[in-house]
Each structure stands twice: as structure tokens, then as C-alpha cells.
Amino acid sequence: MNAPTKLPKNSIKTAPQSVTTGPIIGSRKIYVAPPEDPTMRVPFREVQLTTYSEPPVRIYDPSGPFTETDATIDLNAGLPQVRRAWLNARGFETVAGRAVTDADNGHISPENLVPACPAQRPVLTARDGQMATQFEFARAGIITPEMIYVAHRENLGRAAMLEGARERHADGESFGASVPEFVTPEFVRSEIARGRAIIPANINHPELEPMAIGRNFLVKINANIGNSAVTSGAAEEVEKLVWAIRWGADTVMDLSTGRNIHNIRSWILRNSPVPIGTVPIYQALEKVGGDPIKLDWEVFKDTLIEQAEQGVDYFTIHAGVRLPYVPLTANRVTGIVSRGGSIMARWCLAHHKESFLYERFEEICDLMRKYDVSFSLGDGLRPGSIADANDRAQFAELETLGELTKVAWDKGCQVMIEGPGHVPMHKIKENMDKQLRECGEAPFYTLGPLTTDIAPGYDHITSGIGAAMIGWFGCSMLCYVTPKEHLGLPNRDDVKTGVITYRIAAHAADLAKGHPAAKLRDDAVSRARFDFRWEDQFNLALDPDTARAYHDETLPKDVHKVAHFCSMCGPKFCSMKITQDLRAEVLAMGDNERLALEGMAAKSKEFMDKGSQLYLPAAE
Amino acid sequence: MNAPTKLPKNSIKTAPQSVTTGPIIGSRKIYVAPPEDPTMRVPFREVQLTTYSEPPVRIYDPSGPFTETDATIDLNAGLPQVRRAWLNARGFETVAGRAVTDADNGHISPENLVPACPAQRPVLTARDGQMATQFEFARAGIITPEMIYVAHRENLGRAAMLEGARERHADGESFGASVPEFVTPEFVRSEIARGRAIIPANINHPELEPMAIGRNFLVKINANIGNSAVTSGAAEEVEKLVWAIRWGADTVMDLSTGRNIHNIRSWILRNSPVPIGTVPIYQALEKVGGDPIKLDWEVFKDTLIEQAEQGVDYFTIHAGVRLPYVPLTANRVTGIVSRGGSIMARWCLAHHKESFLYERFEEICDLMRKYDVSFSLGDGLRPGSIADANDRAQFAELETLGELTKVAWDKGCQVMIEGPGHVPMHKIKENMDKQLRECGEAPFYTLGPLTTDIAPGYDHITSGIGAAMIGWFGCSMLCYVTPKEHLGLPNRDDVKTGVITYRIAAHAADLAKGHPAAKLRDDAVSRARFDFRWEDQFNLALDPDTARAYHDETLPKDVHKVAHFCSMCGPKFCSMKITQDLRAEVLAMGDNERLALEGMAAKSKEFMDKGSQLYLPAAE
């Protein structure tokens, strides 16, 4: 791994120089073609084991070309255009594109302006009546290359597993989801056509490696980056993107609010293999000098076009924050904590008018459809504390989001719904159930939720608990929370900690839902552990570097990595060692001897009384 | 806070010199007498807020005298004997006590022997027929001082809340628990008499500040310490104890397996205000040179007496690992992962005999009763991987633990039951439900459970998820897992991270269960957050030091701690600021104006269709 030499001190003014590249230790990037298209290169990460008796383990990999062996990355040129040929085949119109204005970068002085990424891409847009979105293609029965790509990507391990001799691994509780044994392109199409999944994929983001967000696919996670008025610049943001996807972020939201945001975004988009989401109202607000009351439809529309042309894949639109709901928040403990929500509430109340996002919603749909920008319908009234969870304001907005979902679908758009926030454990399922009901099973995308408010500094954990649970209940994507939440801006370590925590939550959810292939990796780790294959255990871990470093703190010598014990108990007390010997003995017994032993139990009175319960089904 | 100057390099040979003392920043230790006994001093931690409009927040505090302002701790003398007068009043017999042998410290050479703690205590034991355990007193209708102490301790905040004008805070789902509005000494007695709670309190541990473990009390957490054959000594272990309880460990298990363990334990017990648990089979194994096959009843019994006389409050006894169950583990992915379980399985199989712990269980009860050592019935066959969760071996043992629970109750002993381990989310509730059913609601005490195996280095998080859930479902105590689990021995930072993570899990569980007072602290944090009272937010946090440090990384100046914005959004974009202004406006409206606004919604067709759902009960 090559860390960037050093970030420039005052990076506000500078273009990004380099980013972290190279494989994650103990694995290598591979590209595999799906059976439907031998020219397609779907990325995976593969962990080779130290034993001959097990095949390599294939892992889902959103990290893009940055983790290739000997990766050569030219940030100025942007990433390879994976989708270019597919997009060209669709015959979209190439337009001049909107001219960049000073306002787009917050009227920053020329000497402080970050240059735009020099990589040039044609600006595409759909003609009126021309199909543009994955939703429209899906409804028309057309399987796009993006759908083929996604199907193959989601199937990792499943093909081998189904063919092999292993037992079926899934025994979860899916709460009504329909995770298939095997994902076909047609399954992806049908899920998108039903509105149950989206592939966020702006036609101006050719560098994208397509991925799906939906209840019947692997649970995804999002990482937020973004400079603020107070700190950070372009180089940091691109490195944060690369760093976040390296550890497993499936999408990244650029929440920049300071200056230079148009140009910083150009660097991010041209170098992002994952979908990029934004909250356009943030930039619109910059354009009107920071006063919510001065916002209007024209400046907002202009911002949507600006960002759609750059290639943003999904927009958070807070169209559910309606004027009548504002008073519902007055007695909350923490009022409105969503920035977008508070901006729109301010606007509505000041003008005493219904939200222009709500009133212009169909126009917004028409605009976003032309670029296939997906909706992420924002939850501007999400609770900001345990005290405010599941209150009238929150659920009134959710009902409106359900209404808007149907409007967007009618307009041909892809839609997901944002959710809370801060919710104690016993109120989480109600959120999921209500979202599925109100929003016709459109994918749910939640922030955490945090299950308690008493641990600032550890909110990746308070929220990781809620995220795992809501992922299990049916949430499609989990927005990460870093240890700095509520306190400050995350640094490199915080971003990694947030991403790993959310990969844990997403995977725990997949396991509990009964995803057919999720357990393969757990079992591989467990076998490595039991066999004292330390290197395999490290390399299969979500974070091999940390696992190895922690082991080495106590037993640093290389010889201990093949030792049949570890520092916790030492050689004499190792339960694994004892039980390995034990297993050998039991397996060496004749059948009669073993049955006689098991039979002993049946002879004892107490066991007889309860023994029959042993054979009840697992779901007892 | 005074950190110990420096731990000696080769601390194996040295006695502990000093430990971390002083209050947690932003709070102070207070002692309050319960109404029933003005001489009793029940400890709490109190956080004074920077606003006059809110009372100080009182927090449960297991940290003992170490966190007093100007604490003067003499490790050689041991802690004040809180329980001495109560114990004296019971008229126990004072005996000479068992003579310490070379074997007790693992036959260590004299030059490597850690001296025992010089603090002398009489060795007490109950006469035949004399009541000794909290369970026996409870069954006889007697309320002990320990019960009064515990009742007052558990009530923190509830009295004030019930008297005050605030609404009732509890709205949880308790899955059949019976958490009372207010805890009385009689309630504590009745819970103990029913076997639903225990107060682990050896009559030879006079320094103990009594606490309760039970489904209808606050969820508790345990931290493990202990040297191993490979590393660490006496000074570290005592500091680990003090450090673990400082951050909130309610009990501590000493899992030492190396030499010197008798003498190290003397330092721990004489300086511990929390219950200390051990796994006596570890020391018994040391006494027979580390070969499980050489274990027998005599050496085990000798070890029980040794440790009971020293004051250990609960023993893990793996009496449920029966010979017939051993073959059930042969085809597991990770076999037997409990050290005690593997030792006993090895013994059973080698001798082809039923476990002596199972066969001698009544004798063990008689012995433990005389000192009021509580049982922690060990789950020697707990799953060590997702693959092995909820299998026949695990549940067969749990059924036997249910049988043994009733035997122990008949013998007058206090009992809790240990549980797993590694369990995916969808299989957690089955564990809790089966435990309650099989073991007559005796307190459950689980390790995690870890909800996935793919994140070594982050198992405090994989297990924190499972711990929060099983705590919600009814588990009484959660055994912490540190980031080093599966990899190495935890250091100081790991212990703190493990404890804080488990405090989060326990508190999230209390909230979700609907504990009447749990939400008070969340609400205090949330109000501080909304009011930009940064200092209050830090001081109310589980870890004020980390919260403050994270804030200061981005905005270090003191002026920012009273700033009405933070680094995440900067002053212009602060949703809290906007919403505060908004609230002021809405609250300034006349009733008619506000109602008219809310009424707007009702006029819109879409809202009419769904509006009535707003008023459905929260449990919809």
C-alpha cells in the first residue's frame, strides 16, 4: 500500500496529487466476466488460503482500480470509463452543458480557487420521450449491461456453493424479503421494475462500476465525505473517497458545504467507481449567500442541472418537509436536526408557503429522469434524539415520502427513501415496517439509527447496533456514522472505523436475513481459527492490518503465526488444542461406542424428561 | 486523574504500587443514605450542569473509592470494609483457614513469588444449618442490608423523576420482564427469593459495595482480567481492575492461569469494591501440572475452599459438560471453545466417566453455600462460531444447567447461568427464551454474543450488537469483549474500549426494555446538544475524555465550547441553530395560527387519505 507522500498543508488551493493505492494485504483484485457477456470485467477481491483443502474466498469489492496490483492512477485523467460503450449504444444527446459560474464555487477569489479536474467527458442528456433510467428499461422488459454486471457482482460465492457439496447455508429470518438462491440479470430487472431496487447510475458517470441497492441484494453501506466552511479541501476529499471505498463503502455522499464545491466534485466524480450522492440544497444555499429565505426554484433547478451534468448519481431531496409539519417539531427535544430539513422548514415558515420542492416535485422528476439521477427522498424531520423517535412529525413526513415515491415512479425515476437517525431498539422495527408499507417497498436508506444518546465519541457503535438490526429487518443501505459524529469532522482513521463498523452491521444483517452466501466467509474464518491458520484468519478479516497488528502486539514473532496456541491462554490452556485432540478421539471411535456414549444421557432420568426437546426444529 | 507513575518492567515479582485515582472529569463522587438506614453510604457519580434550569444528573457508579476527590488509596491495607458490621451481626464462625501451599501459586520459585496482599481479614464460614446466603435470607423473608443498599443504588434518578413534573419515560418492550416503577428493599428480596436476581457477595469479601444481577434491575456488565502463562503480573492486574470499574464494569472476573495466582488474587480481592468471579478449574489445573486428565474432586474441592476463603464472589462451574454431550461436539466447525468446557470434556472422555462436577454437584453447593459464593453455571459447550450456534451440544448443556439450577436453589445457593458466545442475530432470542424457560428465570450472563466472525480486531463491536439485543430480550449481565478478542491480551485502552462498548449495549437494552429512569440521561445529553452546552454534553457522556478530545481535534479553542455551531457544518449551515430560531417563531404564534397551519395538511387530498394514521398508538 502506498500512502500519499504527504497532504499539502493548505490544500484548499491545490489539486489532488496522489491517493492510497495497492491491494489490501493478503488479497488480490480479480476481474471476472459474467456468463452473459465475456467482455465485461466484474471486480472482486480474492483471498488465497494457506491450506490446499479450501478454495480461495471471493469477496465483494467496491474499491475500484485503486486496489489493483501495480495500480497506476492518473487523477487528472479520471478512471477508465467502464460504462462508455453501453452509454454510447443508447444514443443520448450530447449537449454543451451549463456554463460554470462563479457562484458554483461560492464566489471564491481566483487565488483560492481549486482548479477543476481536467478530465473531459461529453455531457449527455435524454431526449424527451427517450428512455433513460434503469427503471424505465426495467419496466420495458429490457435487461441493461448494468443489470448483468450487478447480477454477477451479487452472486459472489453462490455459484460455487450451489455446485459444491456444502450444505445450504441460509437459515435466517428475512421478515418477508425474497433473497433468491441465485441472482440472475432477469431478477435484477424485475426488482428494479417493481421499485424494490435501484442502480444509481447517472448517464454522465461513465466511470461507475454498477451496484444495486435493494432489500433482496446484499446490504450496502454509504460513507459521507465533504469539506465544510470551517475546514478541509480537494485533496483530502478525493483521498477520503478512495480510502472509504478501499475499506468497503458502497456509495459515497459528498456533503461539501464550503467554497470550491463545484470543482472539488469534479475531482470526486471523475475518480469514483462508486455512486456519488449529494444534497443539492447545500450548494443552492451557498449560491444565495447562505440565507435559506432567499432560496427559490430557479436557483435550486440550476443546481440540479449543474450536478446532474457533472454525473452525480443520486440526489437527496427533502420534498417531504411540508409547511404543515413544521409546527409538529416545535416541542421536540432536538427540533429539526437534518440540515436540509431545517433549511426547508425555515423557508416554508418565513414565506408561509408550501415547500417549493413539494410543489415542483414533478418538474424535479422530469429533470432527474433525463440523466437517470436517482432520488434519495430525504428525511428532513428525522429524530435527532431518543426522545423524538417515531413522533408525529417524523411519520407525517414518511407518509408524504410514500406519496412522492409513487409520483417519481410514474415519472420513470429510481427512488430510495432516507430514514433515521436516533431510535431506541424497541422502536426500530416500526420504522422499517411503516417505510415498506408507505413507500411500496422502495429501498430504505437509514443513518444508523443510534440506539442511545449517551456515548458521543462512540456513535459508530451506538448506531452500528441499530444499523445491524434495521438491515436485518429489511433496510437496503446503511449510512455510516463515525466516532466523531456530533463532535467534529472525521479524519482518516475515523472514516475507516466508520466503514468497518458498518460493514460489520451490513454483514450481520445479511447473515440474519439468511443470505445464501453470507455465511461462507464466517465459516472460512472459523475454520482458519480452529486450525490455527493465523494468516488466513487475518487475511479473511474485514481489516487484515488491524487484526495482524493486534496479534503481533502480544506475540510478535513469526513463529507464533503458525503456533498452535495464542497469547490469551498459552499452550497449556488452549481449548482449541484440547478440542482438536478430543475430536480426533471421538472421530476414531466406532459407531457403536459413540452411540453408547450418547445413549448414556438418555438413561438419566433428568435427561429423559427433556431429551425430546433436542429434536425440535431450530425455529422452536 | 493521577495515572500510576510507571509500571515496573518485570512486574511478575513486584507487588502493586499505585493505581489510577481521582474523579472522572466533569463529575464528582457522592454518597447518599437510603431512607431505611441513615448510616449507609451508597455511592453515585453526579454531573453538575452548566445551566440553572436542570438538576444535576446522578449516575450509577461501580468505581469504588478510587474515584473520590482526593482519594487516598493504600493497596496494602485494602479498601474500607463496607460490609464488616453487617457480617459481624450474622455471627459466622471465624476459622483458621486453609494453609497456603506452594501449589496455590503454581510452585513458583521463591525469587519469582509475588508477595500476598498484607491486608488481613478474618476467615468466616457459616455453621451447618446457619443461614448464609442472600437467597436463604430472602426466602426466610429477611431483608438484609445488602438488599437495602442495592435498592437505593438501583433507584438513581427515579425518585426525583416520579416526584417531578416530567412525563413517564418508559415506553419499551420488556418481553415479560417486570421492571418496577420504583425499587424497594422488599422488591429486591422478592426477586432474590424467586431466584430471578442475585447479589454476589461472599461473606469473606467485606470490601464489596453490593450490587444486583437480575432481569428486573439495570443490565450489568462484566470485564475480564487475568494474567496468563505467557504474560502480565500482579501490578497490571490490580490496575486493570481499577481501570475497568472506573469506566463502568459492574463485576470483574479474574481469569488468571499462570503462576502466582493465589497471591495476585489476594491483591485483587482486598482492593475490589465489585464482585470478583473466577473459574476455579483453571487453578486446579495448575495444581496438577496442567494435565486435565489428572484433575480430581479432591484438588478441585481444595481450590474451591481456597478461593471461597479469600472472598471470591462467584465461581464459574462447568458442571453441565457431561460425558454424553462430548460426541455432540465432534462435527462442529470450532469444537469446544470454552477453556473450562474443553478441560472437563477431556477429563470425561479420557476416564470414560461422567463429570465429577456433575456427580458432586450437591457437595459443591454445600461448600459454596457456607460462604455465599454464587454459582455462575458455565456454558462449556457454547458455540465458538456462527456455524455452531444453537446446536444440539449447546442446548443439551443448557437443559442440564436448568436441572442444576434447581438443585442449587434447593441447597440455598444463588445462581446465574452463562450463555454464548457466537450467535447470528436471528438466533439470539431463541437463546434467551430457552434459558428463561429451562432455568426458571435465573439471571442469564452472556459473552456477547458475537453476531459475525469476519471482524477480528473489532469483536467488541460484532459482540456489542448481540449484547444489546440479548440485554433487551432479558439477559441480566453482559460479559465484555475487547478489540483484542481472538488475537491477544487486552491492554489498558482495549479494556476501556470494551467496557464503554458494553455500557452502551447495557444502556441501549435498558432503554428498549422501558426502564423507568434510563432515558433521563439520554434526554439530558440531547438537551445539552440542542442548547450547544458542549461541556454538559461531554460530561454526561460515557467517556467525557474522548468526547472532549474529539471535539478539540477540529475546534480546539475554548471559545468554541460555547459556540452555537460546530465543525461539522459551520455557523451558516447549523440545523440546530436554524431550528432553534424556528422553534421560537412557532412558539410565538397564536394558537389559531398554529392550528391553521397544521390544518393545511388536512386539506390536501393525499394527507386526508393517510392522516388518520398519525393518531394510531405508537405500538402499531
PDB file of N, CA and C in Angstrom, chain A residues 493-541:
ATOM      1  N   ASP A 493      -8.596   7.914  10.100  1.00  0.00           N
ATOM      2  CA  ASP A 493      -8.863   6.765  10.969  1.00  0.00           C
ATOM      3  C   ASP A 493     -10.352   6.647  11.281  1.00  0.00           C
ATOM      4  N   ASP A 494     -11.004   7.794  11.479  1.00  0.00           N
ATOM      5  CA  ASP A 494     -12.433   7.769  11.789  1.00  0.00           C
ATOM      6  C   ASP A 494     -13.237   7.208  10.623  1.00  0.00           C
ATOM      7  N   VAL A 495     -12.859   7.621   9.401  1.00  0.00           N
ATOM      8  CA  VAL A 495     -13.565   7.124   8.213  1.00  0.00           C
ATOM      9  C   VAL A 495     -13.435   5.602   8.146  1.00  0.00           C
ATOM     10  N   LYS A 496     -12.220   5.111   8.366  1.00  0.00           N
ATOM     11  CA  LYS A 496     -12.018   3.658   8.320  1.00  0.00           C
ATOM     12  C   LYS A 496     -12.822   2.952   9.404  1.00  0.00           C
ATOM     13  N   THR A 497     -12.780   3.483  10.618  1.00  0.00           N
ATOM     14  CA  THR A 497     -13.530   2.868  11.716  1.00  0.00           C
ATOM     15  C   THR A 497     -15.027   2.852  11.406  1.00  0.00           C
ATOM     16  N   GLY A 498     -15.522   3.966  10.853  1.00  0.00           N
ATOM     17  CA  GLY A 498     -16.940   4.025  10.491  1.00  0.00           C
ATOM     18  C   GLY A 498     -17.294   2.995   9.427  1.00  0.00           C
ATOM     19  N   VAL A 499     -16.458   2.895   8.417  1.00  0.00           N
ATOM     20  CA  VAL A 499     -16.737   1.953   7.327  1.00  0.00           C
ATOM     21  C   VAL A 499     -16.702   0.509   7.832  1.00  0.00           C
ATOM     22  N   ILE A 500     -15.677   0.155   8.592  1.00  0.00           N
ATOM     23  CA  ILE A 500     -15.571  -1.232   9.086  1.00  0.00           C
ATOM     24  C   ILE A 500     -16.761  -1.563   9.992  1.00  0.00           C
ATOM     25  N   THR A 501     -17.124  -0.620  10.869  1.00  0.00           N
ATOM     26  CA  THR A 501     -18.261  -0.857  11.759  1.00  0.00           C
ATOM     27  C   THR A 501     -19.524  -1.132  10.947  1.00  0.00           C
ATOM     28  N   TYR A 502     -19.707  -0.378   9.877  1.00  0.00           N
ATOM     29  CA  TYR A 502     -20.921  -0.563   9.072  1.00  0.00           C
ATOM     30  C   TYR A 502     -20.850  -1.798   8.185  1.00  0.00           C
ATOM     31  N   ARG A 503     -19.650  -2.203   7.792  1.00  0.00           N
ATOM     32  CA  ARG A 503     -19.514  -3.487   7.087  1.00  0.00           C
ATOM     33  C   ARG A 503     -19.913  -4.616   8.047  1.00  0.00           C
ATOM     34  N   ILE A 504     -19.564  -4.485   9.307  1.00  0.00           N
ATOM     35  CA  ILE A 504     -19.990  -5.471  10.307  1.00  0.00           C
ATOM     36  C   ILE A 504     -21.513  -5.504  10.385  1.00  0.00           C
ATOM     37  N   ALA A 505     -22.115  -4.319  10.497  1.00  0.00           N
ATOM     38  CA  ALA A 505     -23.580  -4.248  10.624  1.00  0.00           C
ATOM     39  C   ALA A 505     -24.260  -4.858   9.394  1.00  0.00           C
ATOM     40  N   ALA A 506     -23.768  -4.494   8.212  1.00  0.00           N
ATOM     41  CA  ALA A 506     -24.385  -4.984   6.978  1.00  0.00           C
ATOM     42  C   ALA A 506     -24.243  -6.498   6.875  1.00  0.00           C
ATOM     43  N   HIS A 507     -23.073  -6.998   7.228  1.00  0.00           N
ATOM     44  CA  HIS A 507     -22.856  -8.441   7.108  1.00  0.00           C
ATOM     45  C   HIS A 507     -23.662  -9.202   8.155  1.00  0.00           C
ATOM     46  N   ALA A 508     -23.718  -8.677   9.373  1.00  0.00           N
ATOM     47  CA  ALA A 508     -24.525  -9.325  10.410  1.00  0.00           C
ATOM     48  C   ALA A 508     -25.981  -9.379   9.964  1.00  0.00           C
ATOM     49  N   ALA A 509     -26.422  -8.326   9.265  1.00  0.00           N
ATOM     50  CA  ALA A 509     -27.795  -8.298   8.747  1.00  0.00           C
ATOM     51  C   ALA A 509     -27.984  -9.344   7.651  1.00  0.00           C
ATOM     52  N   ASP A 510     -27.039  -9.433   6.727  1.00  0.00           N
ATOM     53  CA  ASP A 510     -27.144 -10.439   5.666  1.00  0.00           C
ATOM     54  C   ASP A 510     -27.222 -11.851   6.241  1.00  0.00           C
ATOM     55  N   LEU A 511     -26.376 -12.109   7.222  1.00  0.00           N
ATOM     56  CA  LEU A 511     -26.383 -13.417   7.887  1.00  0.00           C
ATOM     57  C   LEU A 511     -27.751 -13.719   8.493  1.00  0.00           C
ATOM     58  N   ALA A 512     -28.292 -12.737   9.201  1.00  0.00           N
ATOM     59  CA  ALA A 512     -29.545 -12.953   9.923  1.00  0.00           C
ATOM     60  C   ALA A 512     -30.726 -13.074   8.968  1.00  0.00           C
ATOM     61  N   LYS A 513     -30.633 -12.386   7.814  1.00  0.00           N
ATOM     62  CA  LYS A 513     -31.698 -12.500   6.815  1.00  0.00           C
ATOM     63  C   LYS A 513     -31.683 -13.857   6.131  1.00  0.00           C
ATOM     64  N   GLY A 514     -30.556 -14.555   6.234  1.00  0.00           N
ATOM     65  CA  GLY A 514     -30.437 -15.842   5.563  1.00  0.00           C
ATOM     66  C   GLY A 514     -29.922 -15.710   4.148  1.00  0.00           C
ATOM     67  N   HIS A 515     -29.113 -14.692   3.898  1.00  0.00           N
ATOM     68  CA  HIS A 515     -28.493 -14.555   2.582  1.00  0.00           C
ATOM     69  C   HIS A 515     -27.722 -15.844   2.273  1.00  0.00           C
ATOM     70  N   PRO A 516     -27.949 -16.431   1.105  1.00  0.00           N
ATOM     71  CA  PRO A 516     -27.411 -17.782   0.858  1.00  0.00           C
ATOM     72  C   PRO A 516     -25.892 -17.883   0.958  1.00  0.00           C
ATOM     73  N   ALA A 517     -25.176 -16.807   0.680  1.00  0.00           N
ATOM     74  CA  ALA A 517     -23.717 -16.931   0.619  1.00  0.00           C
ATOM     75  C   ALA A 517     -22.997 -16.224   1.757  1.00  0.00           C
ATOM     76  N   ALA A 518     -23.728 -15.471   2.570  1.00  0.00           N
ATOM     77  CA  ALA A 518     -23.057 -14.634   3.565  1.00  0.00           C
ATOM     78  C   ALA A 518     -22.199 -15.460   4.519  1.00  0.00           C
ATOM     79  N   LYS A 519     -22.699 -16.625   4.881  1.00  0.00           N
ATOM     80  CA  LYS A 519     -22.026 -17.400   5.925  1.00  0.00           C
ATOM     81  C   LYS A 519     -20.715 -18.043   5.459  1.00  0.00           C
ATOM     82  N   LEU A 520     -20.494 -18.082   4.152  1.00  0.00           N
ATOM     83  CA  LEU A 520     -19.261 -18.696   3.639  1.00  0.00           C
ATOM     84  C   LEU A 520     -18.014 -18.067   4.253  1.00  0.00           C
ATOM     85  N   ARG A 521     -18.025 -16.730   4.348  1.00  0.00           N
ATOM     86  CA  ARG A 521     -16.837 -16.048   4.867  1.00  0.00           C
ATOM     87  C   ARG A 521     -16.669 -16.280   6.368  1.00  0.00           C
ATOM     88  N   ASP A 522     -17.781 -16.260   7.096  1.00  0.00           N
ATOM     89  CA  ASP A 522     -17.714 -16.557   8.537  1.00  0.00           C
ATOM     90  C   ASP A 522     -17.124 -17.940   8.770  1.00  0.00           C
ATOM     91  N   ASP A 523     -17.616 -18.895   7.987  1.00  0.00           N
ATOM     92  CA  ASP A 523     -17.157 -20.266   8.182  1.00  0.00           C
ATOM     93  C   ASP A 523     -15.679 -20.409   7.829  1.00  0.00           C
ATOM     94  N   ALA A 524     -15.260 -19.679   6.796  1.00  0.00           N
ATOM     95  CA  ALA A 524     -13.837 -19.739   6.423  1.00  0.00           C
ATOM     96  C   ALA A 524     -12.971 -19.178   7.548  1.00  0.00           C
ATOM     97  N   VAL A 525     -13.416 -18.067   8.154  1.00  0.00           N
ATOM     98  CA  VAL A 525     -12.668 -17.512   9.292  1.00  0.00           C
ATOM     99  C   VAL A 525     -12.655 -18.507  10.451  1.00  0.00           C
ATOM    100  N   SER A 526     -13.803 -19.102  10.718  1.00  0.00           N
ATOM    101  CA  SER A 526     -13.913 -20.009  11.864  1.00  0.00           C
ATOM    102  C   SER A 526     -13.024 -21.230  11.686  1.00  0.00           C
ATOM    103  N   ARG A 527     -13.015 -21.771  10.472  1.00  0.00           N
ATOM    104  CA  ARG A 527     -12.136 -22.934  10.235  1.00  0.00           C
ATOM    105  C   ARG A 527     -10.670 -22.541  10.379  1.00  0.00           C
ATOM    106  N   ALA A 528     -10.331 -21.365   9.862  1.00  0.00           N
ATOM    107  CA  ALA A 528      -8.946 -20.897   9.991  1.00  0.00           C
ATOM    108  C   ALA A 528      -8.582 -20.763  11.466  1.00  0.00           C
ATOM    109  N   ARG A 529      -9.514 -20.246  12.245  1.00  0.00           N
ATOM    110  CA  ARG A 529      -9.281 -20.060  13.678  1.00  0.00           C
ATOM    111  C   ARG A 529      -9.043 -21.393  14.364  1.00  0.00           C
ATOM    112  N   PHE A 530      -9.921 -22.330  14.054  1.00  0.00           N
ATOM    113  CA  PHE A 530      -9.832 -23.636  14.714  1.00  0.00           C
ATOM    114  C   PHE A 530      -8.565 -24.380  14.308  1.00  0.00           C
ATOM    115  N   ASP A 531      -8.119 -24.144  13.079  1.00  0.00           N
ATOM    116  CA  ASP A 531      -6.902 -24.812  12.588  1.00  0.00           C
ATOM    117  C   ASP A 531      -5.632 -24.022  12.908  1.00  0.00           C
ATOM    118  N   PHE A 532      -5.744 -22.941  13.632  1.00  0.00           N
ATOM    119  CA  PHE A 532      -4.594 -22.075  13.936  1.00  0.00           C
ATOM    120  C   PHE A 532      -3.918 -21.550  12.675  1.00  0.00           C
ATOM    121  N   ARG A 533      -4.691 -21.367  11.600  1.00  0.00           N
ATOM    122  CA  ARG A 533      -4.130 -20.733  10.405  1.00  0.00           C
ATOM    123  C   ARG A 533      -4.254 -19.222  10.590  1.00  0.00           C
ATOM    124  N   TRP A 534      -3.329 -18.653  11.350  1.00  0.00           N
ATOM    125  CA  TRP A 534      -3.411 -17.240  11.724  1.00  0.00           C
ATOM    126  C   TRP A 534      -3.439 -16.337  10.509  1.00  0.00           C
ATOM    127  N   GLU A 535      -2.570 -16.598   9.522  1.00  0.00           N
ATOM    128  CA  GLU A 535      -2.511 -15.716   8.354  1.00  0.00           C
ATOM    129  C   GLU A 535      -3.855 -15.700   7.630  1.00  0.00           C
ATOM    130  N   ASP A 536      -4.489 -16.850   7.516  1.00  0.00           N
ATOM    131  CA  ASP A 536      -5.787 -16.906   6.845  1.00  0.00           C
ATOM    132  C   ASP A 536      -6.833 -16.110   7.633  1.00  0.00           C
ATOM    133  N   GLN A 537      -6.775 -16.251   8.958  1.00  0.00           N
ATOM    134  CA  GLN A 537      -7.722 -15.501   9.792  1.00  0.00           C
ATOM    135  C   GLN A 537      -7.545 -13.995   9.574  1.00  0.00           C
ATOM    136  N   PHE A 538      -6.307 -13.548   9.531  1.00  0.00           N
ATOM    137  CA  PHE A 538      -6.063 -12.113   9.305  1.00  0.00           C
ATOM    138  C   PHE A 538      -6.575 -11.704   7.925  1.00  0.00           C
ATOM    139  N   ASN A 539      -6.195 -12.466   6.916  1.00  0.00           N
ATOM    140  CA  ASN A 539      -6.482 -12.050   5.544  1.00  0.00           C
ATOM    141  C   ASN A 539      -7.971 -12.081   5.208  1.00  0.00           C
ATOM    142  N   LEU A 540      -8.708 -12.934   5.901  1.00  0.00           N
ATOM    143  CA  LEU A 540     -10.156 -13.012   5.675  1.00  0.00           C
ATOM    144  C   LEU A 540     -10.908 -11.945   6.456  1.00  0.00           C
ATOM    145  N   ALA A 541     -10.227 -11.268   7.356  1.00  0.00           N
ATOM    146  CA  ALA A 541     -10.875 -10.276   8.222  1.00  0.00           C
ATOM    147  C   ALA A 541     -11.275  -9.036   7.423  1.00  0.00           C
TER     148      ALA A 541
END
